[in-house]
Structure formats: C-alpha cells, structure tokens
Amino acid sequence: MPQNSTVPKILIVGGGYAGFYTAWKLEKHLRKGEAEVTMVDPLPYMTYQPFLPEVAAGSIEARHSVVAHRRHLKRTNVLTAKVTGIDHANKVATITPPLGDPYEFAYDQIVVTAGAVSRTFPIPGIADNAIGLKTIEEAVAIRDRLMSNFDKAASVPAGPERDRLLTVVVVGGGFAGIEVFAELRSLASSLLAKYPNLTFEDTHFHLIEAMGRIMPEVSLKTSEWVLKDLAKRGANVHLDTQLTSAVGGNVELSTGETIPTDLIVWTAGVMANPTVVRGGDLPVEERGRIQTRADLRVGTADDIVEGAWAAGDVSAVPDLSGGGVGGMCVPNAQHAVRQAKLLAKNLVAVLRGEKPKEYFHKNLGAVAGLGLYNGVFQSGKIALKGFVAWVAHRGYHGLAMPTWERKFRVLWGWWNNLWLGRDLVNLQTVQNPRYVFEEFAARPRPAADAAPAAPKVEAPAKAEEKKPEPAATK
C-alpha cells in the first residue's frame, strides 16, 4: 500500500479473533481519514475455532466457519502475508509475502494479535503422525481421514488392520479435546448405519489426559458426568496417563499399553505464535507471551511501550476479575473477542489524546458440545447437561459468530441438517485433486520408447575411373 500519507498508520499483526475484531471495530470508531489500518495475516480469513469440532464431525460446512477478511473489512488494507520481524524501536515491521522478497513496513501504532499455535513436546512420532485442531484445514482432514478409514475398513476382514483403521486417539482432555473426541464418536456412530459389515464393537476411541481429571474449566462434578456419558458411548478415557511414543502410528502410553491407530488428534495445549514473539523486540514474559497491560498496551504496570498493543492468545493480559490462571487471562475466544473490542476503542482514544480503559471481564461460564443433541454448560454453580446444554451451546456460538452473513450460513446449515441429517460426503481426495487427471493424461514418449530411426544407407563408393590408354603408335 502507498505509505506517503501523513495520517497515523496502524499495523495489525494477525487476522484471527483479536486481529479481525480489532480491524472491524476500528472501522466503526475511526473517523474518515483519521488513520490508515493495515492487517497482515498469511490466511485470507478468520477461523471461528469453537466450530472446529463440529466441522470435524460434518455438522458444519467448513467454509461457513471462517470469515473472509476482504468481504467484511471494507476500509482496512488486507495483506495476505507474514510478519516475520518487528523492530519497534524504529517502528518498522518486516513483511514476507508468499511471492517476492521481504520488505519493510513503517507504522505508527502496532497491534500484535498473532494468536497461538499447537504446543507439542518432543515425543517420538508426534510430529510425523499427529494432527492438531487449530485450523479449518486440520478439522477437514480429521473428518475425511475418519470417513476414508471406514471405507478401507469395510473392505478388509476383521483383525488388527481393521482395528487400527477404526481406532481414534485424542491427546488432551481440555474443552477442545473433549469436544472433538465426543463429536468424532458421534460421527462414527452415524457412519456405522451405512456399513452393515462393521459393528459398534469394531470402533475404538481413546482419550489421553496427563492430569487426573478432564475439563478444568467446569466443576469436578460436571467433569465426572462427562466421563460417565462418554463411557456409555464406548469411549475409553485414560487419566493420569502420558503419551510416550507415536512412531509408526503405535501410541505407547506411560501405563505400558500400546494402541495402534491411523488417526491421532493433538489438543494438549497451545503456545503464543513463536514466529512473531521471537522475531521482535517487544517484551516477553516467562510463558512466551507478549507482556501486556490491563489497558492492552504492551508493557507493565510501571512501564508503557508507546505505540504497541496486544490482545488474544499471543498476549499476557492481567485478569482483573481474579479468575485467571497465574493472574492472567486464559487463552480463549471469550477473552480475545472482548479484548479486541476494547483495544479498538482504547487505540482510538489514545490517538485523540484521551485515556484508555482497563480490560475487565468476569468469565460467564463454559459450554461444550458432546455430539448431536448432547452437551454440557457450567456457569458458577449452575450446570446444565444433555439436550438443554447442547441447545445452549449452539445458541451461544451461533450468536457469537461474527457478521450476520456468517451467522445465517451456520444457522441455515444446522436447520438443513435437522431435517436432512448429517452430511456424510467424504472429500479426502480434494487434498490431491489432480490424481485422476495425472493417471490418464497423455505424456510424450521417452526417447528410449520412440520408434527406431531408419538405418542410414550409405551411398556406394564410386568406381575408380580408368584413364584412357594412349593410342598405339604405328
């Protein structure tokens, strides 16, 4: 974008929850010509991550759980690229586009909302065989893998190979892990009706959790109800258990048990985006997040880094309600969205010489879907379970989805599924879309297979001309 304007330039690093909402609300609060806003993210859309378990289960169309940046950010300069360096001392960021060389981008205010990535440990086989649940692509891949495995399992006799194909292992017993675990169990039960030669006993679901309980966001009593509900559906939950190896798809546990599987889903925690955090000069706290004040400016209570802001999973924001872990807001969508909305207001206030407000949000509760028509809801001492909680789950997230256009698409999809059933189309081959074309495409023959050239026929040597003998002398 041209940078010859004299108005303040605001650079937003990351287009997830916090980044998208910051840009969206800045468009609302900024006067025309008051500032230029640029948002940089390697993806052209924001992913509504609470919907990923339902996408993995085929209950929500993948495209409906993302929000296109360019469609809904009318006055923001959207760059599909990565920010690979931040030199805030000179207020310059390094932007690396998918094509071309990196270049420098000068700014006046920077908003770091780069989010988080899956946090893994150096366990043998995890990097090669597991799949996370942070992106829409991962959710789709999980769904298609499970459905493809049903197709394969239906064509092999009962035995170790069939068991491996129909075994799912989820690592991590937090909300994301429990939700995707329960949703996949629900999907597998739906698929069984389409495969008469497969039975419920052929499917095996295992959840691995290193702690002695699941879902720390809810009460112990509620989490125990979830465990009992999962057990009724044939799920195996391994508490106080660690995964020690996943080489070759063989999940080895600290209990000595080995579980052969073709689908390992990793949901055991997140960490702040290391590319952005380590590639800059903004202050970082001990857990690898950007040190952030309660008013969402970067810094500490006694020291402000002028012109720098942060929000969402990449930031360490004090939880003034007293309910955070270690005194900080936990990394979830509830905080990211609300922080972004306040950040936009505070940034505009500072540009106008006004005082920013501190972020305060008391956790409203937690709600989780556990497959079709089943869920759990906890708010204080109030706990709802089963169908009522499932309705609350869908109601909350349906309304929380940004923009009415996206809300309508999600709600319309749910309405269709209510009458038509879950969509069970498997599109795993979309990950290799040219396989049919490549199989039958005509190719030039290799030189060795070409028709042999006609042998070269050499012209016969000319007969040596005889010189005429001299006439006889009489």
Coordinates of C-alpha atoms in Angstrom, one line a residue:
M1 CA 0.0 0.0 0.0
P2 CA 1.2 3.6 -0.5
Q3 CA 2.8 5.0 2.6
N4 CA 3.1 8.6 1.6
S5 CA 0.1 9.7 3.8
T6 CA 0.7 11.8 6.9
V7 CA -2.2 10.2 8.9
P8 CA -1.2 7.7 11.6
K9 CA -0.6 4.2 10.3
I10 CA -1.9 1.3 12.3
L11 CA -0.5 -2.2 11.6
I12 CA -2.4 -5.2 12.9
V13 CA -0.3 -8.4 13.0
G14 CA -2.6 -11.4 12.7
G15 CA -6.2 -11.8 11.4
G16 CA -7.7 -14.3 13.9
Y17 CA -10.3 -13.4 16.5
A18 CA -8.5 -10.5 18.1
G19 CA -7.0 -9.1 14.8
F20 CA -10.2 -9.3 12.8
Y21 CA -12.3 -7.8 15.6
T22 CA -9.8 -5.0 16.2
A23 CA -9.9 -4.1 12.5
W24 CA -13.6 -4.5 12.3
K25 CA -14.2 -2.2 15.3
L26 CA -11.6 0.4 14.2
E27 CA -13.5 0.8 11.0
K28 CA -16.5 1.7 13.2
H29 CA -14.8 4.0 15.6
L30 CA -12.3 5.9 13.4
R31 CA -13.4 9.0 11.6
K32 CA -12.8 9.1 7.8
G33 CA -9.2 9.9 7.2
E34 CA -8.2 9.7 10.9
A35 CA -5.9 6.7 10.4
E36 CA -4.8 4.1 7.9
V37 CA -5.3 0.5 9.1
T38 CA -3.4 -2.4 7.6
M39 CA -3.9 -6.0 8.7
V40 CA -1.4 -8.8 7.8
D41 CA -2.1 -12.5 8.1
P42 CA -0.9 -15.5 6.0
L43 CA -4.6 -16.6 5.6
P44 CA -7.3 -14.6 3.9
Y45 CA -9.9 -15.5 6.6
M46 CA -10.6 -15.7 10.3
T47 CA -11.4 -19.1 11.7
Y48 CA -14.1 -19.4 14.3
Q49 CA -12.3 -22.1 16.3
P50 CA -15.1 -23.2 18.6
F51 CA -16.8 -24.7 15.5
L52 CA -13.8 -26.8 14.5
P53 CA -15.0 -30.0 16.4
E54 CA -18.4 -29.7 14.6
V55 CA -16.6 -29.2 11.3
A56 CA -14.5 -32.4 12.0
A57 CA -17.9 -34.2 12.6
G58 CA -19.5 -32.9 9.5
S59 CA -22.2 -30.9 11.3
I60 CA -21.0 -27.5 9.9
E61 CA -19.7 -26.8 6.4
A62 CA -16.1 -25.9 6.6
R63 CA -16.4 -22.6 4.6
H64 CA -19.2 -21.4 6.9
S65 CA -16.9 -21.5 10.0
V66 CA -14.5 -18.9 8.5
V67 CA -14.9 -15.2 7.9
A68 CA -13.4 -13.8 4.7
H69 CA -11.2 -10.7 5.6
R70 CA -11.7 -8.8 2.3
R71 CA -15.5 -9.3 2.3
H72 CA -16.1 -7.8 5.8
L73 CA -13.2 -5.3 6.3
K74 CA -14.3 -2.6 3.9
R75 CA -11.7 0.1 4.9
T76 CA -8.8 -2.0 6.0
N77 CA -5.8 -2.7 3.8
V78 CA -5.6 -6.5 4.0
L79 CA -2.2 -8.1 3.2
T80 CA -2.1 -11.9 2.8
A81 CA 1.5 -12.3 4.1
K82 CA 3.5 -13.0 7.2
V83 CA 5.1 -10.5 9.6
T84 CA 8.5 -12.1 10.3
G85 CA 10.1 -9.3 12.2
I86 CA 9.2 -6.3 14.4
D87 CA 11.7 -3.6 15.1
H88 CA 9.5 -1.4 17.4
A89 CA 12.5 0.8 18.4
N90 CA 12.3 2.1 14.8
K91 CA 8.6 1.3 14.3
V92 CA 9.3 -0.9 11.3
A93 CA 8.0 -4.4 10.6
T94 CA 9.3 -6.9 8.1
I95 CA 6.6 -8.4 5.9
T96 CA 7.2 -11.6 4.0
P97 CA 4.8 -12.2 1.1
P98 CA 4.1 -15.6 -0.4
L99 CA 5.8 -14.4 -3.6
G100 CA 8.7 -11.9 -3.8
D101 CA 11.2 -10.6 -1.3
P102 CA 10.5 -9.4 2.2
Y103 CA 10.1 -5.7 2.6
E104 CA 9.9 -3.2 5.5
F105 CA 6.6 -1.5 6.5
A106 CA 6.7 1.6 8.6
Y107 CA 4.0 2.2 11.2
D108 CA 3.0 4.5 14.0
Q109 CA 0.9 2.0 16.1
I110 CA 1.2 -1.7 16.1
V111 CA -1.4 -4.2 17.3
V112 CA 0.0 -7.7 17.8
T113 CA -2.8 -10.3 17.6
A114 CA -0.9 -13.2 16.1
G115 CA -2.7 -15.8 18.2
A116 CA -1.4 -19.2 19.2
V117 CA -0.3 -22.5 17.6
S118 CA -0.4 -26.1 18.9
R119 CA 2.1 -26.7 21.7
T120 CA 3.7 -30.1 21.3
F121 CA 6.6 -31.9 23.1
P122 CA 9.5 -33.8 21.6
I123 CA 7.7 -37.1 21.7
P124 CA 8.9 -39.6 19.0
G125 CA 6.4 -39.9 16.2
I126 CA 4.1 -37.0 17.1
A127 CA 5.4 -34.5 14.5
D128 CA 5.1 -37.2 11.8
N129 CA 1.8 -38.8 12.7
A130 CA -0.5 -36.5 14.7
I131 CA -2.7 -33.7 13.5
G132 CA -3.7 -30.6 15.5
L133 CA -7.0 -28.8 15.8
K134 CA -6.2 -25.1 15.3
T135 CA -7.1 -24.6 11.7
I136 CA -10.0 -25.3 9.4
E137 CA -7.8 -27.4 7.2
E138 CA -6.9 -29.7 10.1
A139 CA -10.6 -30.1 11.0
V140 CA -11.5 -31.1 7.5
A141 CA -8.5 -33.5 7.3
I142 CA -9.6 -35.2 10.5
R143 CA -13.1 -35.7 9.2
D144 CA -12.0 -37.0 5.8
R145 CA -9.4 -39.3 7.4
L146 CA -12.0 -41.0 9.7
M147 CA -14.5 -41.4 6.8
S148 CA -11.9 -42.8 4.5
N149 CA -10.8 -45.2 7.2
F150 CA -14.3 -46.6 7.3
D151 CA -14.3 -47.2 3.6
K152 CA -11.0 -49.0 3.9
A153 CA -12.0 -51.0 7.0
A154 CA -15.2 -52.2 5.3
S155 CA -13.0 -53.9 2.6
V156 CA -10.7 -55.9 5.0
P157 CA -11.6 -58.8 7.2
A158 CA -11.9 -58.4 11.0
G159 CA -8.4 -58.3 12.6
P160 CA -5.6 -56.0 13.6
E161 CA -5.7 -53.9 10.4
R162 CA -9.4 -53.2 10.7
D163 CA -8.9 -52.3 14.4
R164 CA -6.2 -49.9 13.5
L165 CA -8.2 -48.1 10.9
L166 CA -11.2 -47.7 13.3
T167 CA -9.2 -46.5 16.3
V168 CA -9.1 -42.8 17.1
V169 CA -6.8 -41.4 19.8
V170 CA -7.2 -37.8 21.0
V171 CA -4.5 -36.4 23.2
G172 CA -5.6 -33.7 25.7
G173 CA -8.7 -33.5 28.0
G174 CA -9.4 -29.8 27.8
F175 CA -12.5 -28.4 26.1
A176 CA -11.1 -28.7 22.6
G177 CA -10.1 -32.3 23.2
I178 CA -13.3 -33.4 24.8
E179 CA -15.4 -31.7 22.1
V180 CA -13.6 -33.2 19.1
F181 CA -13.5 -36.6 20.9
A182 CA -17.2 -36.7 21.5
E183 CA -18.1 -35.3 18.1
L184 CA -16.0 -37.9 16.3
R185 CA -17.6 -40.6 18.4
S186 CA -21.0 -39.3 17.3
L187 CA -19.9 -39.2 13.7
A188 CA -18.5 -42.8 13.9
S189 CA -21.9 -44.0 15.3
S190 CA -23.7 -42.3 12.4
L191 CA -21.4 -43.9 9.9
L192 CA -22.0 -47.4 11.2
A193 CA -25.5 -47.4 9.8
K194 CA -24.0 -47.1 6.3
Y195 CA -21.6 -50.0 6.7
P196 CA -23.6 -53.2 7.5
N197 CA -20.4 -55.3 7.9
L198 CA -19.0 -53.0 10.6
T199 CA -20.2 -53.0 14.2
F200 CA -20.0 -50.7 17.1
E201 CA -17.5 -53.0 18.8
D202 CA -15.2 -52.6 15.8
T203 CA -14.7 -48.9 16.7
H204 CA -12.3 -47.8 19.4
F205 CA -11.9 -44.3 20.9
H206 CA -9.2 -43.4 23.4
L207 CA -8.6 -40.0 25.1
I208 CA -5.3 -39.5 26.8
E209 CA -5.0 -36.9 29.6
A210 CA -1.9 -36.4 31.7
M211 CA -3.9 -34.9 34.6
G212 CA -6.3 -36.7 37.0
R213 CA -9.4 -35.0 35.5
I214 CA -10.8 -33.5 32.3
M215 CA -12.2 -30.1 31.5
P216 CA -10.7 -28.0 34.4
E217 CA -13.0 -25.1 33.2
V218 CA -16.0 -26.8 34.8
S219 CA -16.7 -28.2 38.3
L220 CA -15.3 -31.7 39.2
K221 CA -18.9 -33.0 39.5
T222 CA -19.7 -31.8 36.0
S223 CA -16.5 -33.3 34.5
E224 CA -17.3 -36.6 36.2
W225 CA -20.7 -36.6 34.5
V226 CA -19.0 -36.0 31.1
L227 CA -16.7 -39.0 31.8
K228 CA -19.7 -41.2 32.6
D229 CA -21.5 -40.0 29.5
L230 CA -18.5 -40.8 27.3
A231 CA -18.2 -44.3 28.9
K232 CA -21.8 -45.0 28.0
R233 CA -20.9 -44.3 24.3
G234 CA -18.0 -46.8 24.4
A235 CA -15.2 -44.2 24.9
N236 CA -12.0 -45.0 26.8
V237 CA -10.5 -42.1 28.8
H238 CA -7.0 -42.6 30.2
L239 CA -6.4 -40.2 33.1
D240 CA -3.0 -39.6 34.8
T241 CA -1.5 -41.1 31.6
Q242 CA 1.1 -39.7 29.3
L243 CA 1.8 -40.5 25.7
T244 CA 5.5 -41.6 25.3
S245 CA 5.7 -42.5 21.6
A246 CA 3.7 -42.5 18.4
V247 CA 6.2 -43.9 16.0
G248 CA 4.5 -45.7 13.1
G249 CA 1.1 -44.8 14.5
N250 CA 1.6 -47.0 17.5
V251 CA 0.6 -44.9 20.5
E252 CA 2.6 -46.0 23.5
L253 CA 1.4 -44.9 26.9
S254 CA 3.1 -44.4 30.3
T255 CA 0.9 -47.3 31.6
G256 CA 2.7 -49.7 29.2
E257 CA -0.3 -50.0 26.9
T258 CA 0.2 -49.7 23.1
I259 CA -2.7 -48.6 20.8
P260 CA -2.2 -49.0 17.0
T261 CA -4.1 -46.2 15.2
D262 CA -4.3 -44.3 12.0
L263 CA -5.7 -41.1 13.5
I264 CA -4.1 -39.2 16.3
V265 CA -5.6 -35.8 17.2
W266 CA -3.4 -33.5 19.3
T267 CA -5.1 -30.9 21.5
A268 CA -2.8 -30.8 24.5
G269 CA -2.3 -27.1 24.8
V270 CA -1.3 -24.0 22.8
M271 CA 1.6 -21.5 22.8
A272 CA 1.9 -17.9 21.6
N273 CA 2.9 -17.7 17.9
P274 CA 6.7 -18.1 18.1
T275 CA 7.4 -16.5 14.7
V276 CA 6.0 -13.2 15.9
V277 CA 7.1 -13.3 19.5
R278 CA 10.7 -14.3 18.9
G279 CA 11.0 -12.2 15.7
G280 CA 10.6 -8.9 17.5
D281 CA 11.8 -6.6 20.3
L282 CA 8.6 -6.3 22.3
P283 CA 8.9 -7.5 25.9
V284 CA 8.0 -11.2 26.5
E285 CA 7.0 -12.8 29.8
E286 CA 8.1 -16.2 31.1
R287 CA 5.4 -18.2 29.3
G288 CA 6.4 -16.8 25.9
R289 CA 3.6 -14.3 25.6
I290 CA 3.9 -10.5 24.9
Q291 CA 3.9 -8.6 28.2
T292 CA 0.6 -6.6 28.1
R293 CA -1.0 -4.1 30.5
A294 CA -4.6 -4.2 31.6
D295 CA -5.4 -1.4 29.1
L296 CA -4.0 -3.6 26.4
R297 CA -0.9 -1.5 25.7
V298 CA 2.3 -3.5 25.7
G299 CA 4.4 -3.1 28.8
T300 CA 4.0 -3.5 32.6
A301 CA 2.0 -1.5 35.2
D302 CA 5.0 0.8 35.6
D303 CA 6.3 0.9 32.0
I304 CA 4.4 1.5 28.8
V305 CA 5.8 0.7 25.4
E306 CA 4.4 3.6 23.4
G307 CA 2.7 2.7 20.2
A308 CA 2.4 -1.0 20.8
W309 CA -0.7 -3.0 21.7
A310 CA -1.5 -6.7 22.1
A311 CA -4.6 -8.9 22.6
G312 CA -5.7 -12.5 22.4
D313 CA -3.7 -15.7 22.8
V314 CA -0.4 -14.1 22.0
S315 CA -0.6 -11.6 24.9
A316 CA -0.4 -11.9 28.7
V317 CA -3.2 -9.6 29.9
P318 CA -3.9 -9.3 33.6
D319 CA -7.2 -10.8 34.6
L320 CA -8.6 -8.1 36.9
S321 CA -11.6 -10.3 37.8
G322 CA -9.3 -12.6 39.7
G323 CA -10.3 -15.7 37.9
G324 CA -7.3 -16.1 35.6
V325 CA -4.5 -18.7 35.8
G326 CA -1.5 -17.1 37.3
G327 CA -3.3 -13.8 37.4
M328 CA -3.6 -13.7 33.6
C329 CA -6.5 -14.1 31.2
V330 CA -6.7 -17.6 29.8
P331 CA -6.2 -18.0 26.1
N332 CA -9.8 -18.5 24.8
A333 CA -12.2 -16.9 22.3
Q334 CA -14.2 -15.2 25.0
H335 CA -11.3 -13.1 26.1
A336 CA -9.9 -12.5 22.6
V337 CA -13.1 -11.0 21.2
R338 CA -13.7 -8.8 24.2
Q339 CA -10.1 -7.6 24.4
A340 CA -10.1 -6.7 20.7
K341 CA -13.3 -4.6 21.0
L342 CA -11.8 -2.7 23.9
L343 CA -8.4 -2.4 22.2
A344 CA -10.0 -0.7 19.2
K345 CA -11.7 1.8 21.5
N346 CA -8.6 2.4 23.5
L347 CA -6.4 2.9 20.5
V348 CA -8.8 5.5 19.0
A349 CA -8.9 7.2 22.5
V350 CA -5.1 7.5 22.6
L351 CA -5.0 8.9 19.1
R352 CA -7.4 11.6 20.2
G353 CA -5.5 12.3 23.4
E354 CA -7.9 10.5 25.7
K355 CA -7.2 8.0 28.4
P356 CA -7.7 4.2 27.7
K357 CA -9.8 1.9 29.9
E358 CA -8.7 -1.2 31.6
Y359 CA -9.9 -4.6 30.4
F360 CA -12.2 -6.4 32.9
H361 CA -14.3 -9.4 32.1
K362 CA -15.7 -12.0 34.5
N363 CA -15.9 -15.4 33.0
L364 CA -19.6 -16.0 32.0
G365 CA -19.1 -19.8 32.1
A366 CA -18.2 -22.6 29.8
V367 CA -20.3 -24.5 27.2
A368 CA -19.3 -27.6 25.2
G369 CA -21.0 -29.7 22.6
L370 CA -20.6 -33.5 23.1
G371 CA -22.0 -34.7 19.7
L372 CA -25.5 -34.3 18.3
Y373 CA -28.2 -33.4 20.9
N374 CA -25.8 -33.6 23.8
G375 CA -23.7 -31.0 25.7
V376 CA -22.6 -29.5 29.0
F377 CA -22.9 -26.0 30.3
Q378 CA -21.4 -24.5 33.5
S379 CA -21.8 -21.0 34.9
G380 CA -20.9 -20.7 38.5
K381 CA -22.8 -23.3 40.4
I382 CA -25.3 -23.7 37.7
A383 CA -24.7 -26.8 35.5
L384 CA -26.8 -28.0 32.5
K385 CA -26.3 -31.3 30.9
G386 CA -27.6 -33.2 27.8
F387 CA -30.0 -31.7 25.2
V388 CA -30.7 -28.4 27.0
A389 CA -26.9 -27.7 27.3
W390 CA -26.5 -28.7 23.6
V391 CA -29.1 -26.1 22.6
A392 CA -27.3 -23.5 24.8
H393 CA -24.0 -24.4 23.1
R394 CA -25.4 -23.9 19.6
G395 CA -27.3 -20.8 20.6
Y396 CA -24.2 -19.1 22.2
H397 CA -21.8 -19.9 19.4
G398 CA -24.4 -19.2 16.7
L399 CA -24.8 -15.7 18.0
A400 CA -21.1 -15.2 18.7
M401 CA -20.1 -16.0 15.1
P402 CA -19.2 -12.6 13.6
T403 CA -21.3 -10.9 10.9
W404 CA -24.9 -11.7 10.1
E405 CA -23.9 -13.2 6.8
R406 CA -21.9 -15.9 8.6
K407 CA -24.5 -16.4 11.3
F408 CA -27.1 -17.0 8.6
R409 CA -25.0 -19.6 6.8
V410 CA -24.2 -21.5 10.0
L411 CA -27.8 -21.5 11.2
W412 CA -29.2 -22.4 7.8
G413 CA -26.8 -25.4 7.7
W414 CA -27.9 -26.5 11.2
W415 CA -31.6 -26.2 10.0
N416 CA -30.9 -28.3 6.9
N417 CA -29.1 -31.0 8.9
L418 CA -32.1 -31.2 11.3
W419 CA -34.3 -32.4 8.5
L420 CA -31.8 -34.0 6.1
G421 CA -29.3 -35.5 8.5
R422 CA -25.6 -35.1 8.8
D423 CA -23.7 -34.7 5.5
L424 CA -21.5 -37.8 5.1
V425 CA -19.7 -36.9 1.9
N426 CA -16.0 -37.7 2.1
L427 CA -13.7 -35.4 0.1
Q428 CA -10.3 -36.6 1.1
T429 CA -9.2 -36.7 -2.5
V430 CA -9.5 -32.9 -2.7
Q431 CA -6.1 -32.9 -1.0
N432 CA -4.8 -34.4 -4.2
P433 CA -7.2 -33.0 -6.8
R434 CA -5.1 -34.0 -9.9
Y435 CA -4.9 -37.7 -9.2
V436 CA -7.4 -38.7 -12.0
F437 CA -6.0 -36.2 -14.5
E438 CA -2.5 -37.4 -13.8
E439 CA -3.5 -41.0 -14.2
F440 CA -4.9 -40.7 -17.7
A441 CA -3.1 -37.6 -19.0
A442 CA -1.1 -38.4 -22.2
R443 CA 2.6 -37.8 -21.9
P444 CA 5.4 -37.6 -24.5
R445 CA 7.1 -40.9 -25.1
P446 CA 10.5 -41.2 -23.5
A447 CA 13.3 -41.2 -26.1
A448 CA 14.1 -44.9 -25.4
D449 CA 10.5 -45.9 -26.3
A450 CA 10.4 -43.9 -29.6
A451 CA 10.2 -45.7 -32.9
P452 CA 13.7 -46.7 -34.0
A453 CA 15.1 -44.5 -36.7
A454 CA 15.5 -45.9 -40.2
P455 CA 19.1 -47.3 -40.7
K456 CA 21.3 -44.9 -42.6
V457 CA 22.1 -46.3 -46.1
E458 CA 25.5 -45.2 -47.3
A459 CA 25.9 -44.4 -50.9
P460 CA 28.1 -47.0 -52.8
A461 CA 31.6 -45.8 -53.4
K462 CA 32.1 -44.5 -56.9
A463 CA 34.2 -46.8 -59.2
E464 CA 37.6 -45.5 -59.9
E465 CA 37.6 -44.0 -63.3
K466 CA 40.1 -45.6 -65.7
K467 CA 42.2 -43.3 -67.7
P468 CA 42.1 -44.0 -71.4
E469 CA 45.2 -45.8 -72.6
P470 CA 47.3 -44.0 -75.1
A471 CA 46.7 -45.0 -78.7
A472 CA 49.3 -47.3 -80.2
T473 CA 51.9 -45.7 -82.3
K474 CA 52.2 -47.0 -85.7

